[in-house]
């Protein structure tokens, strides 16, 4: 049987786990695509390509040159542009698309969350909530806070962020997973009184929410962009099942 190739749009733990599962599964081949934003990425098993495709047209071209059985978009829930490209390019090529997206976080008893639609709304909300703000939004989310000169920011990112940046800020370069004890120590050390986060979901970075709850620190929670109009699963196991099912159906053969 010819192996069925899957393009996994990656950059998340789920994408790496899916690539690992496909690479070790008889009858499947995987190509993972990374944006190339991180200098020292954790690489998934299987083939890898790195860098943007050049928008939806570029991805459609790539799919024309590299026939695949299906595309799985396992990018970060806030990576909206690549997801938009995936929806358009797979529709143009007639290639099945699956979205693998972990669920968002749910508030628990004791949480004080302020849900906001985007980073601009988060920046508008923080001055009323505190003076020392932990921004765990990733380096792409800092510009919205750059003109808050009367507030102090703790910024945590995987890589050095570029301008515009808040004037009064302390940078911690670190990559998850994080522990509750570590997050408690960080919040206490920097006397944080408000946490800003995107609703990324998942276990890797959830400890900050446990720590904020324990210290009664309010959280500004940025909602996800609208969900794409495509079949969606929340676990790697469900993604594998979907792929196997599609393969078993007559119309599930590779598109060209
Ligand atoms: P984005 O705004 O949706 O993407 C911007 C551009 O980067 C896309 O238009 C595409 O360029 C390229 N790109 C993004 N993901 C790609 C991939 N997997 N393979 C090839 N090209 C890709 O996304 P982003 O917020 O910059 O995130 C970039 C990557 O980092 C994603 O893979 C995402 O999973 C990961 N990530 C993002 C976050 C976050 O908070 N946004 C957090 C953790 C990890 P072209 O238009 O040229 O194709």
PDB file of C-alpha atoms and ligand atoms in Angstrom:
ATOM      1  CA  UNK A   1       0.000   0.000   0.000  1.00  0.00           C
ATOM      2  CA  UNK A   2       1.357   3.465  -0.930  1.00  0.00           C
ATOM      3  CA  UNK A   3       1.871   5.480   2.239  1.00  0.00           C
ATOM      4  CA  UNK A   4      -0.628   8.308   2.706  1.00  0.00           C
ATOM      5  CA  UNK A   5       1.189  11.576   3.264  1.00  0.00           C
ATOM      6  CA  UNK A   6      -0.190  14.133   5.717  1.00  0.00           C
ATOM      7  CA  UNK A   7       0.871  17.757   5.981  1.00  0.00           C
ATOM      8  CA  UNK A   8       0.794  18.819   9.629  1.00  0.00           C
ATOM      9  CA  UNK A   9       0.855  22.577  10.141  1.00  0.00           C
ATOM     10  CA  UNK A  10       2.774  22.668  13.382  1.00  0.00           C
ATOM     11  CA  UNK A  11       4.355  24.749  16.093  1.00  0.00           C
ATOM     12  CA  UNK A  12       2.516  23.156  19.023  1.00  0.00           C
ATOM     13  CA  UNK A  13       2.947  20.136  21.300  1.00  0.00           C
ATOM     14  CA  UNK A  14      -0.113  18.513  19.727  1.00  0.00           C
ATOM     15  CA  UNK A  15       1.415  18.886  16.261  1.00  0.00           C
ATOM     16  CA  UNK A  16       4.632  17.227  17.457  1.00  0.00           C
ATOM     17  CA  UNK A  17       2.732  14.352  19.053  1.00  0.00           C
ATOM     18  CA  UNK A  18       0.614  13.838  15.941  1.00  0.00           C
ATOM     19  CA  UNK A  19       3.717  13.851  13.729  1.00  0.00           C
ATOM     20  CA  UNK A  20       5.351  11.327  16.076  1.00  0.00           C
ATOM     21  CA  UNK A  21       2.314   9.051  15.941  1.00  0.00           C
ATOM     22  CA  UNK A  22       2.089   9.218  12.130  1.00  0.00           C
ATOM     23  CA  UNK A  23       5.828   8.749  11.627  1.00  0.00           C
ATOM     24  CA  UNK A  24       5.655   5.520  13.608  1.00  0.00           C
ATOM     25  CA  UNK A  25       2.485   4.215  11.965  1.00  0.00           C
ATOM     26  CA  UNK A  26       2.584   1.788   9.059  1.00  0.00           C
ATOM     27  CA  UNK A  27       1.046   3.199   5.884  1.00  0.00           C
ATOM     28  CA  UNK A  28       1.489   6.866   6.800  1.00  0.00           C
ATOM     29  CA  UNK A  29       4.034   9.572   6.044  1.00  0.00           C
ATOM     30  CA  UNK A  30       4.193  12.959   7.660  1.00  0.00           C
ATOM     31  CA  UNK A  31       5.568  16.346   6.659  1.00  0.00           C
ATOM     32  CA  UNK A  32       5.519  18.917   9.452  1.00  0.00           C
ATOM     33  CA  UNK A  33       5.549  22.585   8.561  1.00  0.00           C
ATOM     34  CA  UNK A  34       6.962  25.161  10.983  1.00  0.00           C
ATOM     35  CA  UNK A  35       6.789  28.925  10.651  1.00  0.00           C
ATOM     36  CA  UNK A  36      10.491  29.224  11.488  1.00  0.00           C
ATOM     37  CA  UNK A  37       9.929  31.895  14.111  1.00  0.00           C
ATOM     38  CA  UNK A  38      11.854  30.176  16.917  1.00  0.00           C
ATOM     39  CA  UNK A  39      15.617  29.861  16.492  1.00  0.00           C
ATOM     40  CA  UNK A  40      15.908  26.520  18.275  1.00  0.00           C
ATOM     41  CA  UNK A  41      12.579  24.731  17.695  1.00  0.00           C
ATOM     42  CA  UNK A  42      11.736  21.355  19.195  1.00  0.00           C
ATOM     43  CA  UNK A  43      11.589  19.328  15.988  1.00  0.00           C
ATOM     44  CA  UNK A  44       8.925  16.674  15.393  1.00  0.00           C
ATOM     45  CA  UNK A  45       9.732  13.219  13.964  1.00  0.00           C
ATOM     46  CA  UNK A  46       9.292  12.757  10.193  1.00  0.00           C
ATOM     47  CA  UNK A  47      10.034  15.221   7.371  1.00  0.00           C
ATOM     48  CA  UNK A  48      10.100  18.908   8.108  1.00  0.00           C
ATOM     49  CA  UNK A  49       9.770  22.054   6.037  1.00  0.00           C
ATOM     50  CA  UNK A  50      10.346  25.465   7.557  1.00  0.00           C
ATOM     51  CA  UNK A  51       9.070  28.948   6.650  1.00  0.00           C
ATOM     52  CA  UNK A  52       5.897  30.616   5.383  1.00  0.00           C
ATOM     53  CA  UNK A  53       4.241  29.361   2.202  1.00  0.00           C
ATOM     54  CA  UNK A  54       3.453  32.828   0.885  1.00  0.00           C
ATOM     55  CA  UNK A  55      -0.211  33.062   1.886  1.00  0.00           C
ATOM     56  CA  UNK A  56      -3.114  30.878   0.770  1.00  0.00           C
ATOM     57  CA  UNK A  57      -1.932  30.900  -2.856  1.00  0.00           C
ATOM     58  CA  UNK A  58       1.535  29.757  -1.814  1.00  0.00           C
ATOM     59  CA  UNK A  59       0.129  26.921   0.275  1.00  0.00           C
ATOM     60  CA  UNK A  60      -2.177  25.913  -2.603  1.00  0.00           C
ATOM     61  CA  UNK A  61       0.889  25.862  -4.880  1.00  0.00           C
ATOM     62  CA  UNK A  62       2.791  23.736  -2.368  1.00  0.00           C
ATOM     63  CA  UNK A  63      -0.121  21.284  -2.217  1.00  0.00           C
ATOM     64  CA  UNK A  64      -0.109  21.101  -6.004  1.00  0.00           C
ATOM     65  CA  UNK A  65       3.583  20.203  -6.005  1.00  0.00           C
ATOM     66  CA  UNK A  66       3.380  17.841  -2.995  1.00  0.00           C
ATOM     67  CA  UNK A  67       0.157  15.788  -3.154  1.00  0.00           C
ATOM     68  CA  UNK A  68      -1.092  14.888   0.297  1.00  0.00           C
ATOM     69  CA  UNK A  69      -3.891  12.763   1.625  1.00  0.00           C
ATOM     70  CA  UNK A  70      -4.951  15.435   4.118  1.00  0.00           C
ATOM     71  CA  UNK A  71      -3.797  18.569   5.900  1.00  0.00           C
ATOM     72  CA  UNK A  72      -4.025  18.792   9.664  1.00  0.00           C
ATOM     73  CA  UNK A  73      -3.849  22.315  11.012  1.00  0.00           C
ATOM     74  CA  UNK A  74      -2.432  21.807  14.500  1.00  0.00           C
ATOM     75  CA  UNK A  75      -1.147  25.369  14.851  1.00  0.00           C
ATOM     76  CA  UNK A  76      -1.667  27.491  17.921  1.00  0.00           C
ATOM     77  CA  UNK A  77      -5.288  28.615  18.478  1.00  0.00           C
ATOM     78  CA  UNK A  78      -4.149  32.239  18.024  1.00  0.00           C
ATOM     79  CA  UNK A  79      -2.264  31.598  14.781  1.00  0.00           C
ATOM     80  CA  UNK A  80      -5.228  32.824  12.729  1.00  0.00           C
ATOM     81  CA  UNK A  81      -3.495  33.727   9.459  1.00  0.00           C
ATOM     82  CA  UNK A  82      -2.028  30.306   8.716  1.00  0.00           C
ATOM     83  CA  UNK A  83      -5.375  28.723   9.588  1.00  0.00           C
ATOM     84  CA  UNK A  84      -7.146  31.062   7.173  1.00  0.00           C
ATOM     85  CA  UNK A  85      -4.612  30.067   4.497  1.00  0.00           C
ATOM     86  CA  UNK A  86      -5.160  26.383   5.262  1.00  0.00           C
ATOM     87  CA  UNK A  87      -8.940  26.708   4.867  1.00  0.00           C
ATOM     88  CA  UNK A  88      -8.643  28.569   1.553  1.00  0.00           C
ATOM     89  CA  UNK A  89      -5.808  26.498   0.050  1.00  0.00           C
ATOM     90  CA  UNK A  90      -7.299  23.094   0.884  1.00  0.00           C
ATOM     91  CA  UNK A  91     -10.683  24.217  -0.508  1.00  0.00           C
ATOM     92  CA  UNK A  92      -8.973  25.367  -3.711  1.00  0.00           C
ATOM     93  CA  UNK A  93      -7.120  22.044  -4.072  1.00  0.00           C
ATOM     94  CA  UNK A  94      -9.932  19.768  -2.850  1.00  0.00           C
ATOM     95  CA  UNK A  95      -7.722  18.401  -0.068  1.00  0.00           C
ATOM     96  CA  UNK A  96      -9.392  17.336   3.199  1.00  0.00           C
ATOM     97  CA  UNK A  97      -8.575  19.614   6.134  1.00  0.00           C
ATOM     98  CA  UNK A  98      -8.793  18.782   9.817  1.00  0.00           C
ATOM     99  CA  UNK A  99      -8.273  21.297  12.613  1.00  0.00           C
ATOM    100  CA  UNK A 100      -6.617  19.883  15.735  1.00  0.00           C
ATOM    101  CA  UNK A 101      -7.185  22.415  18.470  1.00  0.00           C
ATOM    102  CA  UNK A 102      -7.019  21.862  22.208  1.00  0.00           C
ATOM    103  CA  UNK A 103      -9.952  23.298  24.146  1.00  0.00           C
ATOM    104  CA  UNK A 104      -9.705  26.686  25.837  1.00  0.00           C
ATOM    105  CA  UNK A 105      -9.348  27.010  29.607  1.00  0.00           C
ATOM    106  CA  UNK A 106     -12.386  27.045  31.897  1.00  0.00           C
ATOM    107  CA  UNK A 107     -12.615  29.285  34.961  1.00  0.00           C
ATOM    108  CA  UNK A 108     -12.771  27.424  38.294  1.00  0.00           C
ATOM    109  CA  UNK A 109     -14.042  28.399  41.734  1.00  0.00           C
ATOM    110  CA  UNK A 110     -11.805  31.150  43.070  1.00  0.00           C
ATOM    111  CA  UNK A 111     -10.772  32.466  39.645  1.00  0.00           C
ATOM    112  CA  UNK A 112     -11.221  36.167  38.940  1.00  0.00           C
ATOM    113  CA  UNK A 113     -11.140  36.344  35.160  1.00  0.00           C
ATOM    114  CA  UNK A 114     -11.909  39.288  32.934  1.00  0.00           C
ATOM    115  CA  UNK A 115     -12.588  37.965  29.448  1.00  0.00           C
ATOM    116  CA  UNK A 116     -11.696  40.364  26.630  1.00  0.00           C
ATOM    117  CA  UNK A 117     -11.990  39.917  22.857  1.00  0.00           C
ATOM    118  CA  UNK A 118      -8.428  40.861  21.898  1.00  0.00           C
ATOM    119  CA  UNK A 119      -5.093  42.270  23.043  1.00  0.00           C
ATOM    120  CA  UNK A 120      -6.199  45.878  22.529  1.00  0.00           C
ATOM    121  CA  UNK A 121      -9.087  45.282  24.935  1.00  0.00           C
ATOM    122  CA  UNK A 122      -6.663  43.613  27.375  1.00  0.00           C
ATOM    123  CA  UNK A 123      -4.426  46.681  27.254  1.00  0.00           C
ATOM    124  CA  UNK A 124      -7.444  48.900  27.916  1.00  0.00           C
ATOM    125  CA  UNK A 125      -8.498  46.736  30.884  1.00  0.00           C
ATOM    126  CA  UNK A 126      -5.222  46.406  32.827  1.00  0.00           C
ATOM    127  CA  UNK A 127      -4.733  49.938  34.223  1.00  0.00           C
ATOM    128  CA  UNK A 128      -7.864  49.584  36.360  1.00  0.00           C
ATOM    129  CA  UNK A 129      -6.719  46.207  37.712  1.00  0.00           C
ATOM    130  CA  UNK A 130      -3.157  46.760  38.885  1.00  0.00           C
ATOM    131  CA  UNK A 131       0.256  48.391  38.589  1.00  0.00           C
ATOM    132  CA  UNK A 132       2.540  45.359  38.203  1.00  0.00           C
ATOM    133  CA  UNK A 133       1.417  43.246  35.294  1.00  0.00           C
ATOM    134  CA  UNK A 134       2.601  39.831  34.153  1.00  0.00           C
ATOM    135  CA  UNK A 135       2.273  39.655  30.357  1.00  0.00           C
ATOM    136  CA  UNK A 136       2.379  36.004  29.323  1.00  0.00           C
ATOM    137  CA  UNK A 137       0.957  36.742  25.899  1.00  0.00           C
ATOM    138  CA  UNK A 138       4.070  35.772  23.950  1.00  0.00           C
ATOM    139  CA  UNK A 139       6.362  38.263  22.263  1.00  0.00           C
ATOM    140  CA  UNK A 140       3.873  39.011  19.497  1.00  0.00           C
ATOM    141  CA  UNK A 141       1.397  40.439  22.006  1.00  0.00           C
ATOM    142  CA  UNK A 142       3.501  43.181  23.587  1.00  0.00           C
ATOM    143  CA  UNK A 143       2.963  46.106  21.228  1.00  0.00           C
ATOM    144  CA  UNK A 144      -0.558  46.682  22.549  1.00  0.00           C
ATOM    145  CA  UNK A 145       0.944  47.550  25.962  1.00  0.00           C
ATOM    146  CA  UNK A 146       3.830  49.693  24.691  1.00  0.00           C
ATOM    147  CA  UNK A 147       2.361  53.065  25.647  1.00  0.00           C
ATOM    148  CA  UNK A 148       1.487  52.130  29.254  1.00  0.00           C
ATOM    149  CA  UNK A 149       4.383  54.156  30.704  1.00  0.00           C
ATOM    150  CA  UNK A 150       2.853  54.313  34.184  1.00  0.00           C
ATOM    151  CA  UNK A 151       2.669  50.531  34.597  1.00  0.00           C
ATOM    152  CA  UNK A 152       5.419  47.942  35.179  1.00  0.00           C
ATOM    153  CA  UNK A 153       5.477  44.701  33.181  1.00  0.00           C
ATOM    154  CA  UNK A 154       6.965  41.288  33.649  1.00  0.00           C
ATOM    155  CA  UNK A 155       7.253  39.777  30.172  1.00  0.00           C
ATOM    156  CA  UNK A 156       7.889  36.103  29.551  1.00  0.00           C
ATOM    157  CA  UNK A 157       8.681  34.890  26.041  1.00  0.00           C
ATOM    158  CA  UNK A 158      10.576  32.082  24.320  1.00  0.00           C
ATOM    159  CA  UNK A 159      12.680  34.525  22.272  1.00  0.00           C
ATOM    160  CA  UNK A 160      13.812  38.116  22.608  1.00  0.00           C
ATOM    161  CA  UNK A 161      10.878  40.373  21.624  1.00  0.00           C
ATOM    162  CA  UNK A 162      11.326  43.284  19.242  1.00  0.00           C
ATOM    163  CA  UNK A 163       9.930  46.832  19.498  1.00  0.00           C
ATOM    164  CA  UNK A 164       7.562  48.418  20.273  1.00  0.00           C
ATOM    165  CA  UNK A 165       7.847  47.296  23.905  1.00  0.00           C
ATOM    166  CA  UNK A 166       6.638  48.688  27.220  1.00  0.00           C
ATOM    167  CA  UNK A 167       9.200  51.142  28.637  1.00  0.00           C
ATOM    168  CA  UNK A 168       9.178  49.715  32.174  1.00  0.00           C
ATOM    169  CA  UNK A 169       9.562  45.975  31.763  1.00  0.00           C
ATOM    170  CA  UNK A 170      11.551  42.997  32.983  1.00  0.00           C
ATOM    171  CA  UNK A 171      12.073  40.183  30.491  1.00  0.00           C
ATOM    172  CA  UNK A 172      12.268  36.489  31.355  1.00  0.00           C
ATOM    173  CA  UNK A 173      13.246  34.200  28.481  1.00  0.00           C
ATOM    174  CA  UNK A 174      11.739  30.811  29.193  1.00  0.00           C
ATOM    175  CA  UNK A 175       9.765  28.044  27.533  1.00  0.00           C
ATOM    176  CA  UNK A 176       7.144  25.798  29.205  1.00  0.00           C
ATOM    177  CA  UNK A 177       6.107  23.522  30.692  1.00  0.00           C
ATOM    178  CA  UNK A 178       5.856  25.560  33.886  1.00  0.00           C
ATOM    179  CA  UNK A 179       5.027  24.295  37.379  1.00  0.00           C
ATOM    180  CA  UNK A 180       2.613  25.736  39.934  1.00  0.00           C
ATOM    181  CA  UNK A 181       5.430  26.227  42.442  1.00  0.00           C
ATOM    182  CA  UNK A 182       7.566  27.977  39.848  1.00  0.00           C
ATOM    183  CA  UNK A 183       4.698  30.252  38.840  1.00  0.00           C
ATOM    184  CA  UNK A 184       3.868  31.049  42.477  1.00  0.00           C
ATOM    185  CA  UNK A 185       7.501  32.007  43.081  1.00  0.00           C
ATOM    186  CA  UNK A 186       7.559  34.198  39.959  1.00  0.00           C
ATOM    187  CA  UNK A 187       4.327  36.026  40.843  1.00  0.00           C
ATOM    188  CA  UNK A 188       5.536  36.605  44.413  1.00  0.00           C
ATOM    189  CA  UNK A 189       9.071  37.644  43.467  1.00  0.00           C
ATOM    190  CA  UNK A 190       7.785  40.336  41.121  1.00  0.00           C
ATOM    191  CA  UNK A 191       4.804  41.321  43.313  1.00  0.00           C
ATOM    192  CA  UNK A 192       2.468  40.818  40.378  1.00  0.00           C
ATOM    193  CA  UNK A 193      -1.069  42.104  40.796  1.00  0.00           C
ATOM    194  CA  UNK A 194      -2.585  41.200  37.429  1.00  0.00           C
ATOM    195  CA  UNK A 195      -1.905  38.463  34.871  1.00  0.00           C
ATOM    196  CA  UNK A 196      -2.631  38.834  31.148  1.00  0.00           C
ATOM    197  CA  UNK A 197      -2.853  35.688  29.041  1.00  0.00           C
ATOM    198  CA  UNK A 198      -4.329  34.439  25.799  1.00  0.00           C
ATOM    199  CA  UNK A 199      -6.805  31.561  26.144  1.00  0.00           C
ATOM    200  CA  UNK A 200      -4.323  29.099  24.675  1.00  0.00           C
ATOM    201  CA  UNK A 201      -5.598  26.106  26.665  1.00  0.00           C
ATOM    202  CA  UNK A 202      -3.532  22.997  27.392  1.00  0.00           C
ATOM    203  CA  UNK A 203      -1.469  21.768  30.314  1.00  0.00           C
ATOM    204  CA  UNK A 204       1.944  23.177  29.387  1.00  0.00           C
ATOM    205  CA  UNK A 205       1.194  26.726  30.509  1.00  0.00           C
ATOM    206  CA  UNK A 206      -1.852  26.290  32.775  1.00  0.00           C
ATOM    207  CA  UNK A 207       0.113  26.486  36.038  1.00  0.00           C
ATOM    208  CA  UNK A 208       0.081  30.307  35.948  1.00  0.00           C
ATOM    209  CA  UNK A 209      -3.714  30.151  36.301  1.00  0.00           C
ATOM    210  CA  UNK A 210      -3.438  27.876  39.366  1.00  0.00           C
ATOM    211  CA  UNK A 211      -0.891  30.255  40.880  1.00  0.00           C
ATOM    212  CA  UNK A 212      -3.036  33.332  40.146  1.00  0.00           C
ATOM    213  CA  UNK A 213      -6.035  31.625  41.772  1.00  0.00           C
ATOM    214  CA  UNK A 214      -3.997  30.730  44.867  1.00  0.00           C
ATOM    215  CA  UNK A 215      -2.839  34.348  45.234  1.00  0.00           C
ATOM    216  CA  UNK A 216      -6.249  35.864  44.290  1.00  0.00           C
ATOM    217  CA  UNK A 217      -4.630  37.688  41.370  1.00  0.00           C
ATOM    218  CA  UNK A 218      -7.069  38.779  38.641  1.00  0.00           C
ATOM    219  CA  UNK A 219      -6.541  37.391  35.155  1.00  0.00           C
ATOM    220  CA  UNK A 220      -7.246  39.211  31.906  1.00  0.00           C
ATOM    221  CA  UNK A 221      -8.101  36.357  29.538  1.00  0.00           C
ATOM    222  CA  UNK A 222      -7.922  37.150  25.825  1.00  0.00           C
ATOM    223  CA  UNK A 223     -10.510  35.153  23.879  1.00  0.00           C
ATOM    224  CA  UNK A 224      -9.548  33.074  20.854  1.00  0.00           C
ATOM    225  CA  UNK A 225     -10.113  34.280  17.309  1.00  0.00           C
ATOM    226  CA  UNK A 226     -13.253  32.811  15.694  1.00  0.00           C
ATOM    227  CA  UNK A 227     -13.113  29.054  15.105  1.00  0.00           C
ATOM    228  CA  UNK A 228     -12.424  28.111  11.464  1.00  0.00           C
ATOM    229  CA  UNK A 229     -15.183  26.497   9.418  1.00  0.00           C
ATOM    230  CA  UNK A 230     -13.649  23.016   9.126  1.00  0.00           C
ATOM    231  CA  UNK A 231     -13.940  19.660  10.905  1.00  0.00           C
ATOM    232  CA  UNK A 232     -12.277  20.032  14.298  1.00  0.00           C
ATOM    233  CA  UNK A 233     -10.993  17.606  16.929  1.00  0.00           C
ATOM    234  CA  UNK A 234      -9.366  18.303  20.265  1.00  0.00           C
ATOM    235  CA  UNK A 235      -7.007  15.350  20.768  1.00  0.00           C
ATOM    236  CA  UNK A 236      -4.243  13.656  18.804  1.00  0.00           C
ATOM    237  CA  UNK A 237      -6.079  10.333  19.167  1.00  0.00           C
ATOM    238  CA  UNK A 238      -9.187  11.807  17.543  1.00  0.00           C
ATOM    239  CA  UNK A 239      -7.067  13.276  14.749  1.00  0.00           C
ATOM    240  CA  UNK A 240      -5.560   9.844  14.036  1.00  0.00           C
ATOM    241  CA  UNK A 241      -9.045   8.292  14.040  1.00  0.00           C
ATOM    242  CA  UNK A 242     -10.292  10.937  11.593  1.00  0.00           C
ATOM    243  CA  UNK A 243      -7.345  10.274   9.276  1.00  0.00           C
ATOM    244  CA  UNK A 244      -7.860   6.508   9.375  1.00  0.00           C
ATOM    245  CA  UNK A 245     -11.587   6.914   8.734  1.00  0.00           C
ATOM    246  CA  UNK A 246     -11.025   9.214   5.782  1.00  0.00           C
ATOM    247  CA  UNK A 247      -8.523   6.820   4.352  1.00  0.00           C
ATOM    248  CA  UNK A 248     -11.039   3.985   4.552  1.00  0.00           C
ATOM    249  CA  UNK A 249     -13.606   5.892   2.474  1.00  0.00           C
ATOM    250  CA  UNK A 250     -13.412   5.903  -1.356  1.00  0.00           C
ATOM    251  CA  UNK A 251     -13.301   9.708  -1.572  1.00  0.00           C
ATOM    252  CA  UNK A 252     -10.465   9.764   0.943  1.00  0.00           C
ATOM    253  CA  UNK A 253      -7.749   9.112  -1.665  1.00  0.00           C
ATOM    254  CA  UNK A 254      -4.930  11.639  -2.125  1.00  0.00           C
ATOM    255  CA  UNK A 255      -5.881  14.823  -3.974  1.00  0.00           C
ATOM    256  CA  UNK A 256      -3.708  16.275  -6.705  1.00  0.00           C
TER     257      UNK A 256
HETATM  258  P1  LIG B   1      -0.009  33.382  12.068  1.00  0.00           P
HETATM  259  O1  LIG B   1      -0.140  34.837  12.414  1.00  0.00           O
HETATM  260  O2  LIG B   1      -1.215  32.623  11.766  1.00  0.00           O
HETATM  261  O3  LIG B   1       0.997  33.202  10.869  1.00  0.00           O
HETATM  262  C1  LIG B   1       1.710  34.237  10.244  1.00  0.00           C
HETATM  263  C2  LIG B   1       2.394  33.664   9.032  1.00  0.00           C
HETATM  264  O4  LIG B   1       3.424  32.757   9.428  1.00  0.00           O
HETATM  265  C3  LIG B   1       1.464  32.834   8.178  1.00  0.00           C
HETATM  266  O5  LIG B   1       0.707  33.638   7.327  1.00  0.00           O
HETATM  267  C4  LIG B   1       2.443  31.917   7.475  1.00  0.00           C
HETATM  268  O6  LIG B   1       3.144  32.611   6.468  1.00  0.00           O
HETATM  269  C5  LIG B   1       3.466  31.651   8.552  1.00  0.00           C
HETATM  270  N1  LIG B   1       3.167  30.437   9.325  1.00  0.00           N
HETATM  271  C6  LIG B   1       2.551  30.312  10.530  1.00  0.00           C
HETATM  272  N2  LIG B   1       2.517  29.052  10.940  1.00  0.00           N
HETATM  273  C7  LIG B   1       3.123  28.332   9.977  1.00  0.00           C
HETATM  274  C8  LIG B   1       3.416  26.961   9.837  1.00  0.00           C
HETATM  275  N3  LIG B   1       3.096  26.061  10.776  1.00  0.00           N
HETATM  276  N4  LIG B   1       4.065  26.571   8.701  1.00  0.00           N
HETATM  277  C9  LIG B   1       4.430  27.468   7.742  1.00  0.00           C
HETATM  278  N5  LIG B   1       4.173  28.788   7.847  1.00  0.00           N
HETATM  279  C10 LIG B   1       3.543  29.206   8.946  1.00  0.00           C
HETATM  280  O7  LIG B   1       0.760  32.594  13.210  1.00  0.00           O
HETATM  281  P2  LIG B   1       1.726  33.102  14.362  1.00  0.00           P
HETATM  282  O8  LIG B   1       0.904  33.594  15.497  1.00  0.00           O
HETATM  283  O9  LIG B   1       2.757  33.998  13.758  1.00  0.00           O
HETATM  284  O10 LIG B   1       2.384  31.733  14.787  1.00  0.00           O
HETATM  285  C11 LIG B   1       3.442  31.148  14.040  1.00  0.00           C
HETATM  286  C12 LIG B   1       3.667  29.738  14.507  1.00  0.00           C
HETATM  287  O11 LIG B   1       3.972  29.729  15.890  1.00  0.00           O
HETATM  288  C13 LIG B   1       2.467  28.820  14.297  1.00  0.00           C
HETATM  289  O12 LIG B   1       2.937  27.639  13.683  1.00  0.00           O
HETATM  290  C14 LIG B   1       1.930  28.568  15.682  1.00  0.00           C
HETATM  291  O13 LIG B   1       1.441  27.258  15.864  1.00  0.00           O
HETATM  292  C15 LIG B   1       3.139  28.823  16.583  1.00  0.00           C
HETATM  293  N6  LIG B   1       2.750  29.420  17.871  1.00  0.00           N
HETATM  294  C16 LIG B   1       1.979  30.554  17.911  1.00  0.00           C
HETATM  295  C17 LIG B   1       1.606  31.055  19.117  1.00  0.00           C
HETATM  296  C18 LIG B   1       0.711  32.292  19.182  1.00  0.00           C
HETATM  297  O14 LIG B   1       0.366  32.684  20.301  1.00  0.00           O
HETATM  298  N7  LIG B   1       0.324  32.869  18.078  1.00  0.00           N
HETATM  299  C19 LIG B   1       2.025  30.440  20.298  1.00  0.00           C
HETATM  300  C20 LIG B   1       2.822  29.284  20.214  1.00  0.00           C
HETATM  301  C21 LIG B   1       3.167  28.790  18.990  1.00  0.00           C
HETATM  302  P3  LIG B   1       2.683  32.567   4.934  1.00  0.00           P
HETATM  303  O15 LIG B   1       1.447  33.410   4.869  1.00  0.00           O
HETATM  304  O16 LIG B   1       3.864  33.122   4.217  1.00  0.00           O
HETATM  305  O17 LIG B   1       2.409  31.134   4.596  1.00  0.00           O
END
